[in-house]
């Protein structure tokens, strides 16, 4: 087997030097009643070529472009990734290295993550950003726990227009803690209703996503003001960071903590993971931040270099009092995002954001002209909700048969929107495809 | 040594991204605009982020140069204890990159995602088979996430019994994520000491186990590289008082095809796909931390769960006692594809042999170095062995000095100063993918460093000498954090 | 690490088992960590202090002191209200290393019970304790 280099001679020589008779004898310290795995019933080993065939066959059983047109976002977005980005990310010095605990031979990763932290801070409008979390949902859970630590209060308010899966993850994290989650409803225009905040007491944090799950752009400044009036921490989350190429970033609108999903920044959707949990905050909260941080410093010769820092927040030092239990993060995904942001540059990022906005607007307007009603009036970014008149399931099913996934049906998440779907159109959706979608929907 | 592996060479400096480029440079091919510009309320519009504008060449040179400052498994021996830095098979990358996997949207109707669901379903089955456990969830995104899942499962179990317990037993050799994960669930860690043999004793556990204790978190083999021989008595003691046993499966690489985790009394364990199952570490992640459970915990597993109905696969949320969701979608599917490929590439015999050879390599290193370095527990080890710097103390040389010097020799240092129970710990885990010649070279380098410690300690205090930067001022970095440019 | 004989253990302070010192200062009790503690800890990078007005009992954790790789909690040698904290430590945590008994002081406490101060170890008793460690 090509990953197991030992020849029989190697094994015999080494066993002799260790002083045991056989490979089995190496396990003599294991009591007999623990050693009982005989056959593991697994498929026999495949050759590289059999594996290729097997995986090609499996992969072909999943609906992807160009065969299928998938107009879904809902936290996972289709964006083009430049070949140059893919190329540098395949460098095995990045891929096969470990966490940079020995900084002298890890300056590649360390500078790259410092750059990621910088670009992420600029994107989110925060004073500091961490080196990554698992995904947007766990980043949100961590952000809320951080706000609870910082304020020492036990109640949070979360908008119902935050991604339903993100809210469920927060519930899972909160379940054993006794902390309370209050839901803020959404208004008829698709944005969060902030009015309930007036009568809530002892709030640690308020979380609003923008663009929200419906694609609607929230009034983050108003949310920040209302939150600060309650002496709580304002957490702004996102699932589509490309939006900030066009929209004002959350930090500039009063967010104390910003968190979200960075998958759009050059990562394949990959059936939902690995993605990229992004998290940033005001500098005054830095010692409460969960996750790794890379800092700049000098070496003994005065040269600039980078190290992991503020490690006393983390589990390997603070153990049960750590700001989080996170150890392995999504470092290579953060690197991917940095490469993508660098490839686009300020100019490209702005242009691409504009194009995304316009693609979805074109689809929305075309559907409106065809008589399909968008229930929410707020401006949106690259996703929006559309109502299908008549029998929703039949129409959706017919489109599927024509190899069109017409968005994400909302019935499962919002029963009051059971005749609606969440449609997404990014720069990857050509005008002719969008025209075809409208045509199919009308007929 | 005249022909050391580590040598000097010309590598290039490279500035920070925003110190390069020029406004208006392009590194990206903007897709053709075929729809009209649509206006947006100017109140909502911002000026976009302040990113540098780089050409494609700027981008490629930048990251190529940065990569040359790194040391990966593909560069050389990386014997980091507890991390299982085994070779990352390249075929795994080909499989994970297949469009049917890489481009799949997680919320596709299950009928359109049969390939992805079949892979997940089979991977669950394989991991259950390898560990001996009954059911698996692939959702946790890393080992620590799996530990949290395990704690939540135990919490849900006790709640379903109408009780709630407040404590959890944690050995002194535990990885820091163990108590951190327990604390996230509101459990108070009750520390117990390992015995003189470096393993837990049944008496120590019995002394603290009571009906207020939810269970115990063990690592087996433990972080000293030793098999917890008393594990069956220990699990019996915990079960007798209604507690559950969590096993940190980070060290699974030592026992595939050899130990049945369910038979030794484990109720829930997590696996690290990025350790035992060869997926790459990526400079710190992403990993994947599936949990494998005993039947009694199956009802509480996270949702949605992949189930098979006849010939088709689907996702089900019909598990009312589930602890809920742990990430937005299904977990790190891209990592699962790589682990799945690895398991199919090795087969059952290959996996068992991998464990045997990992243990052989570690014992070989232990035998060859134990004359030179202090070995706190001179007993057969599993896939890793732990030394200390005690023998070099009289020269004023520490574990840190020796680790830094090892870099000059062309090796990544082992894990240092963990586990905490061994002061100055040096934890060496070669893994099975290192061949005998490379291990001998590593041993020779370590012997040479021990000689240098005696004859020329200043050389070690000033190490590393050959790397791009020398030792860095971590004190200044922590006092005046500069976390972005 | 210093030998016991090299440690600076002034006569005019009392000591605790947690290697902290306490001294009467203008009607309050001033508290910090001693030379043994700062030597063991290494370069101090951050000191977490309570707020003025907070109250604690003897033995309560009132803050923590961090080096790059370790954190140590700080415990009240006596109960009372925090009347002052050393704000210089925010900019210059290294004062704890260079000047643990003067510039590196941490908190002033208005004691609830003066008897608690008198019960603390003298220089001699503390030295004995260290030798036994």
XYZ file of C-alpha atoms in Angstrom, chain B residues 479-480, chain C residues 87-94:
10
model
C 1.384 43.116 25.701
C 0.701 45.314 22.695
C -4.201 51.817 36.292
C -0.526 51.888 35.197
C -0.607 48.119 34.830
C -2.780 48.438 31.728
C -0.024 50.180 29.775
C 2.916 48.675 31.637
C 2.187 45.189 32.965
C 5.940 44.601 33.185
